Amino acid sequence: MPGEPPRVQPSKRRQDKADADYLAPKADRDEEHRERWGMPVVPPVAPMLAKPVAGFDAKAVAGADVRFEPKWDGFRSIIFRSGDQVEIGSRNEKPLTRYFPELVEAVLANFPDRAVIDGEIVVERPEGDRLDFELLQHRIHPAASRIRKLAAETPARFVAFDLLALGDEDLTGQPFRERRARLEVALAAARAPIHLTPMTSDRGVAREWFHQFEGAGLDGIIAKPADGVYEPNKRSMFKIKHERTADCVVAGYREHKSGPDAVGSLLLGLYDDEGNLASVGVIGAFPMATRRALVEELAPLVTGWDDHPWAWAQQLEGQRTPQAAAGSRWTAGKDLSFIPLRPERVVEVRYDHMEGVRFRHTAQFVRWRPDKDPRECTYAQLEEPVSYDLRAVLDGGGAGR
């Protein structure tokens, strides 16, 4: 399900001081944090993001002065250290500190006295041969006793790849090449479980990494503009992945043809530039046991139409909903009404390509993404195909001119 952890319901866990800090008014919180941390960059900070591109020959990467790094498959995290204070941030800007006590100890032992470092929290299989995202997800647990047990049984590692602040210096406005050089010096003496990610400017090496590192559970390559500044919450980097995927909001489900005790398909949405949740497609391939389990799993999210972003849709038998998908001859006469859900759950899907604003074919389930904020599920994450003259394609075969 690079990203973040499952959300533990407030009613099921202790709300510690860090959580309360994150709920305070931003102006008050920032002022308090500046005084508390005594650094130019203080929590929370949303990490800089990456936009997917087709490959090493994509316009944004080919010929550009970029640095390549492996794409780690874990929880994205910005870690703050000031003296004996440590806070482990997350992609959604909520603290993860209490879930990774072993990393707090490692940060105190390996980070500079005052530093803010961006990186990825990862967990490996017991065999040590590859990363295991599922084991990492299990580390997010409400019980303190369980947290201690998991920290010993499946300890996490932190892979550093950017430096936002060091001492009194705010480095976010410096080019990446400078931040990287400073990071290498800052962590020169660091030991496991703190690691510095590999980096290269050699495209040939990066291509080898792309193919080789997948076998170790990594997720592709990140390309960073060498002169790029650090832009929180902006897609200023590029990612080259082994498959085309998207993170979508689950906004509803259709009942299975066998009855209401099983899910037939999940309805997917993406937010457009105006903040509207658009219908983009469905996932439909699940084992029957999973279909039945999903009905119970999604039950707490079932909502009324008045509170739903697709409130214009009507649950009328035989009518296709959402309305944006109307007119398909393949579904004429079928009951495509759906059960509306609060748009709070995110799923990663695999798809081949877009047709207009929707997936061309039924998407394939990859994994749940409880670490992702639904509002991050936008069209901006999708690769934007380069415009091409259709006539040139039609004429390219030499016939029909």
XYZ file of C-alpha atoms in Angstrom:
401
model
C 0.000 0.000 0.000
C 6.742 5.955 -1.237
C 4.532 6.831 1.021
C 3.140 6.505 4.498
C 1.510 4.337 7.074
C -2.001 3.129 7.713
C -3.993 5.592 9.761
C -4.879 4.419 13.248
C -8.273 5.697 14.321
C -7.961 8.289 17.132
C -10.465 6.340 19.206
C -8.167 3.321 19.104
C -4.919 4.917 20.104
C -3.413 7.374 22.522
C -3.248 10.881 21.108
C 0.222 12.012 22.087
C 1.520 15.572 22.225
C 2.912 15.397 18.705
C -0.549 14.633 17.346
C -2.029 17.543 19.268
C 0.663 19.816 17.860
C -0.340 18.891 14.334
C -3.970 19.780 15.054
C -3.146 23.261 16.362
C -3.692 26.379 14.196
C -0.819 26.583 11.706
C 0.459 30.039 12.710
C 0.529 29.119 16.410
C 2.044 25.749 15.658
C 4.816 27.179 13.456
C 5.791 29.794 16.023
C 5.832 27.242 18.824
C 7.870 24.824 16.731
C 10.428 27.457 15.787
C 10.980 28.195 19.459
C 11.016 24.530 20.399
C 13.313 23.285 17.635
C 15.570 26.302 17.156
C 16.057 25.486 13.470
C 15.152 27.294 10.230
C 13.035 24.328 9.047
C 10.581 22.865 11.573
C 7.865 20.211 11.430
C 5.605 19.577 9.743
C 6.972 19.739 6.189
C 5.321 18.034 3.228
C 7.951 16.227 1.147
C 8.773 17.147 -2.426
C 7.083 14.727 -4.827
C 7.829 13.088 -8.170
C 5.857 12.969 -11.397
C 5.952 9.746 -13.425
C 7.589 9.784 -16.853
C 7.682 7.054 -19.487
C 11.387 6.269 -19.198
C 14.921 7.542 -19.502
C 14.150 9.010 -22.903
C 11.260 11.151 -21.620
C 11.602 14.827 -22.493
C 11.871 15.899 -18.854
C 14.831 13.574 -18.270
C 16.615 13.063 -21.595
C 19.385 15.591 -22.111
C 18.689 17.289 -18.788
C 21.242 17.692 -16.016
C 19.739 15.244 -13.546
C 20.898 12.939 -10.793
C 19.511 9.417 -10.600
C 18.667 7.532 -7.416
C 16.927 4.225 -6.698
C 13.239 4.574 -5.863
C 12.733 2.970 -2.469
C 9.465 1.240 -1.611
C 8.631 2.387 1.898
C 7.187 5.243 3.942
C 8.395 8.658 2.849
C 9.643 10.548 5.880
C 11.321 13.818 6.787
C 13.212 13.420 10.061
C 13.947 16.381 12.341
C 16.704 16.269 14.945
C 17.597 19.097 17.337
C 19.721 17.986 20.270
C 17.826 15.222 22.031
C 14.592 16.035 20.185
C 13.606 13.797 17.259
C 10.473 13.862 15.162
C 9.800 11.422 12.349
C 7.445 13.123 9.908
C 5.334 11.544 7.200
C 4.015 12.241 3.750
C 0.695 13.441 5.160
C 2.590 15.583 7.704
C 1.490 13.468 10.680
C 4.149 12.228 13.135
C 5.382 8.639 13.006
C 7.845 8.999 15.863
C 6.111 6.695 18.350
C 5.949 3.817 15.848
C 9.707 3.608 15.218
C 11.585 3.861 18.542
C 14.610 2.089 17.058
C 14.944 4.834 14.441
C 14.784 7.533 17.106
C 17.805 5.907 18.747
C 19.579 5.600 15.392
C 18.937 9.249 14.547
C 20.390 10.385 17.870
C 23.452 8.242 17.218
C 24.027 9.132 13.555
C 22.468 12.467 12.567
C 24.219 15.802 13.053
C 23.076 17.552 16.231
C 20.686 19.826 14.311
C 19.479 18.595 10.940
C 16.414 17.956 8.793
C 16.788 15.015 6.414
C 14.377 13.631 3.825
C 14.342 9.928 3.096
C 12.450 6.651 3.188
C 11.640 4.245 6.002
C 11.941 0.653 4.803
C 11.719 -2.846 6.258
C 13.334 -5.945 4.804
C 12.240 -9.557 4.798
C 13.560 -11.770 7.588
C 15.816 -13.391 4.976
C 17.288 -9.968 4.218
C 17.013 -10.467 0.458
C 14.461 -7.764 -0.433
C 12.225 -5.014 0.920
C 8.832 -5.935 2.333
C 6.209 -3.190 2.294
C 3.601 -5.363 4.010
C 5.842 -5.896 7.019
C 6.431 -2.157 7.110
C 2.690 -1.500 7.217
C 2.356 -3.780 10.221
C 4.660 -1.458 12.142
C 1.816 1.041 12.532
C 0.009 -0.261 15.604
C -1.861 1.509 18.427
C -0.507 -0.585 21.309
C 2.802 0.501 22.849
C 3.670 -3.081 23.785
C 3.137 -4.204 20.203
C 5.248 -1.318 18.898
C 8.175 -2.417 21.080
C 7.780 -6.030 19.969
C 7.701 -5.137 16.273
C 10.674 -2.789 16.630
C 12.702 -5.776 17.812
C 11.288 -8.337 15.359
C 11.117 -6.253 12.166
C 13.383 -3.244 12.709
C 13.177 -0.422 10.204
C 15.915 1.327 8.276
C 16.074 4.928 7.107
C 17.505 5.665 3.677
C 18.463 9.346 3.391
C 18.375 11.204 0.094
C 18.046 14.942 0.756
C 19.128 17.560 3.279
C 16.713 20.399 4.068
C 18.519 22.077 6.951
C 21.793 21.822 8.824
C 22.414 23.839 11.971
C 21.155 27.371 11.318
C 21.169 26.933 7.521
C 17.980 26.494 5.504
C 19.149 24.523 2.469
C 15.805 24.208 0.674
C 16.714 27.098 -1.630
C 20.047 25.536 -2.607
C 20.383 23.401 -5.772
C 20.125 19.660 -5.272
C 23.769 19.095 -6.229
C 24.768 21.259 -3.259
C 22.279 19.629 -0.876
C 23.498 16.185 -1.901
C 27.147 17.104 -1.344
C 26.316 18.470 2.106
C 24.284 15.346 2.911
C 27.213 13.087 2.038
C 29.419 14.978 4.469
C 26.722 15.082 7.162
C 26.249 11.298 7.085
C 29.835 10.304 6.308
C 30.166 8.486 9.628
C 26.609 7.126 9.799
C 26.051 3.448 10.446
C 23.090 1.115 9.954
C 20.166 1.457 10.198
C 20.823 4.932 8.751
C 21.836 4.750 5.095
C 22.664 7.140 2.251
C 20.973 6.264 -1.026
C 23.184 5.627 -4.084
C 23.255 8.442 -6.657
C 24.675 8.740 -10.160
C 24.663 11.152 -13.083
C 25.488 8.304 -15.486
C 22.403 7.235 -17.431
C 23.943 3.884 -18.271
C 24.425 3.101 -14.611
C 20.904 4.304 -13.815
C 19.456 2.008 -16.482
C 21.307 -0.918 -14.926
C 19.934 0.021 -11.528
C 16.441 0.197 -12.956
C 16.583 -3.462 -13.989
C 18.829 -4.878 -11.318
C 17.403 -3.296 -8.185
C 13.856 -4.468 -8.863
C 14.917 -7.897 -7.725
C 15.637 -6.399 -4.320
C 12.159 -4.952 -3.986
C 12.928 -1.423 -5.154
C 10.479 0.465 -7.287
C 12.344 2.126 -10.156
C 14.455 5.263 -10.458
C 14.052 8.862 -9.279
C 15.520 11.614 -11.479
C 16.253 14.914 -9.733
C 17.202 18.136 -11.545
C 20.719 18.948 -10.362
C 19.898 22.643 -10.019
C 16.450 22.089 -8.504
C 15.512 23.671 -5.189
C 13.468 21.778 -2.591
C 9.759 22.459 -3.160
C 7.516 20.863 -0.511
C 4.410 19.134 -1.837
C 5.284 19.914 -5.477
C 6.054 17.351 -8.160
C 9.466 18.742 -9.012
C 11.220 15.396 -9.481
C 10.566 12.563 -11.902
C 10.055 8.848 -11.344
C 10.673 6.033 -13.789
C 8.757 2.933 -12.740
C 8.445 -0.586 -14.028
C 4.728 -0.248 -14.614
C 2.170 2.489 -15.112
C 0.228 2.962 -11.911
C -2.022 5.551 -10.307
C -3.317 6.198 -6.817
C -7.102 6.577 -6.940
C -9.884 7.360 -4.518
C -12.438 4.593 -3.969
C -15.733 6.475 -4.116
C -18.173 3.596 -4.280
C -18.763 0.003 -5.255
C -21.181 -2.008 -7.310
C -22.691 -5.131 -5.868
C -21.683 -8.461 -7.326
C -24.147 -10.230 -9.599
C -24.421 -12.958 -6.958
C -25.938 -10.556 -4.431
C -25.312 -7.677 -2.011
C -22.920 -9.687 0.183
C -20.068 -9.327 -2.344
C -18.409 -6.447 -4.194
C -18.636 -6.551 -7.961
C -16.306 -3.655 -8.713
C -14.779 -0.645 -7.006
C -15.405 2.782 -8.514
C -12.308 4.938 -8.864
C -11.926 8.690 -8.853
C -9.279 11.356 -9.393
C -9.446 15.016 -8.457
C -9.266 17.516 -11.308
C -7.745 21.001 -11.225
C -10.993 22.445 -9.849
C -11.020 20.006 -6.953
C -13.865 17.903 -8.343
C -13.692 14.132 -8.010
C -13.955 12.701 -11.526
C -14.927 9.125 -12.306
C -11.985 7.426 -14.039
C -12.743 3.712 -14.049
C -13.205 0.554 -12.006
C -11.379 -2.426 -10.528
C -13.231 -5.683 -10.946
C -10.895 -8.681 -10.619
C -11.030 -10.056 -7.079
C -11.374 -13.597 -5.708
C -14.854 -14.239 -4.308
C -13.535 -14.413 -0.746
C -12.045 -10.946 -1.169
C -15.278 -9.635 -2.692
C -17.214 -10.736 0.384
C -14.594 -9.422 2.790
C -14.664 -6.024 1.077
C -18.360 -5.571 1.848
C -17.614 -5.710 5.579
C -14.369 -3.777 5.245
C -16.017 -0.897 3.391
C -19.215 -0.830 5.461
C -18.003 1.981 7.785
C -17.487 4.215 4.730
C -20.977 3.804 3.278
C -22.667 7.203 3.164
C -25.740 8.968 1.868
C -25.929 10.782 -1.446
C -26.152 14.251 0.103
C -22.603 13.966 1.459
C -21.105 12.333 -1.624
C -19.047 14.121 -4.329
C -21.133 12.295 -6.908
C -24.396 13.393 -5.291
C -25.850 14.064 -8.731
C -25.835 10.307 -9.336
C -29.048 8.398 -8.632
C -29.401 4.800 -7.537
C -31.871 3.810 -10.207
C -31.884 0.239 -11.420
C -30.554 -0.062 -14.937
C -29.156 3.463 -15.048
C -25.431 3.907 -15.566
C -23.689 5.837 -12.821
C -21.521 7.806 -12.424
C -23.026 10.015 -15.073
C -19.612 10.848 -16.592
C -19.412 7.299 -17.988
C -22.810 7.352 -19.718
C -23.363 6.077 -23.219
C -21.422 2.833 -23.359
C -23.058 0.257 -25.603
C -21.306 -2.495 -23.697
C -23.286 -1.771 -20.521
C -26.695 -1.003 -21.980
C -29.409 -2.671 -19.923
C -27.082 -3.557 -17.060
C -27.678 -2.426 -13.505
C -24.720 -0.141 -12.840
C -26.059 1.632 -9.775
C -23.578 1.753 -6.938
C -23.174 2.057 -3.188
C -21.653 5.478 -2.373
C -18.645 5.579 -0.048
C -16.987 8.467 1.714
C -13.945 9.201 -0.493
C -11.400 8.404 2.199
C -9.709 5.252 0.965
C -6.908 5.178 -1.597
C -5.930 2.285 -3.828
C -2.999 1.906 -6.189
C -4.025 0.487 -9.559
C -2.258 -0.647 -12.696
C -3.544 0.598 -16.032
C -2.376 0.599 -19.638
C -3.364 4.059 -20.855
C -5.938 6.814 -20.647
C -8.717 7.481 -23.115
C -9.796 11.045 -22.547
C -10.146 11.458 -18.789
C -10.730 7.759 -17.994
C -8.772 4.522 -17.955
C -9.071 2.798 -21.328
C -9.550 -0.639 -19.753
C -10.531 -1.976 -16.367
C -7.758 -1.172 -13.918
C -5.943 -3.865 -11.962
C -5.608 -3.833 -8.195
C -2.039 -3.377 -6.946
C -2.371 -2.539 -3.257
C -4.169 -0.353 -0.763
C -2.461 2.945 0.039
C -3.526 3.869 3.594
C -0.504 6.161 3.720
C -1.870 8.465 1.005
C -4.172 11.425 1.507
C -7.134 11.087 -0.918
C -6.581 14.700 -2.022
C -3.223 13.625 -3.441
C -5.102 11.495 -5.971
C -5.103 13.982 -8.836
C -4.657 13.896 -12.595
C -1.318 15.644 -12.014
C 0.234 12.328 -10.935
C -0.487 10.812 -14.356
C 2.082 10.925 -17.107
C 1.042 13.431 -19.739
C 1.569 11.943 -23.224
C 3.476 14.083 -25.718
C 1.152 15.513 -28.359
C 1.412 13.840 -31.776
C -0.269 14.408 -35.120
C -2.830 11.648 -35.706
C -2.493 12.082 -39.448
C 1.186 11.270 -39.259
C 0.286 8.041 -37.456
C -2.391 7.129 -39.991
C -0.060 7.879 -42.894
C 2.952 6.209 -41.339
C 2.194 2.759 -42.730
C 2.232 4.014 -46.311
C -1.379 3.015 -47.083
C -4.550 5.094 -47.027
C -2.844 8.382 -47.882
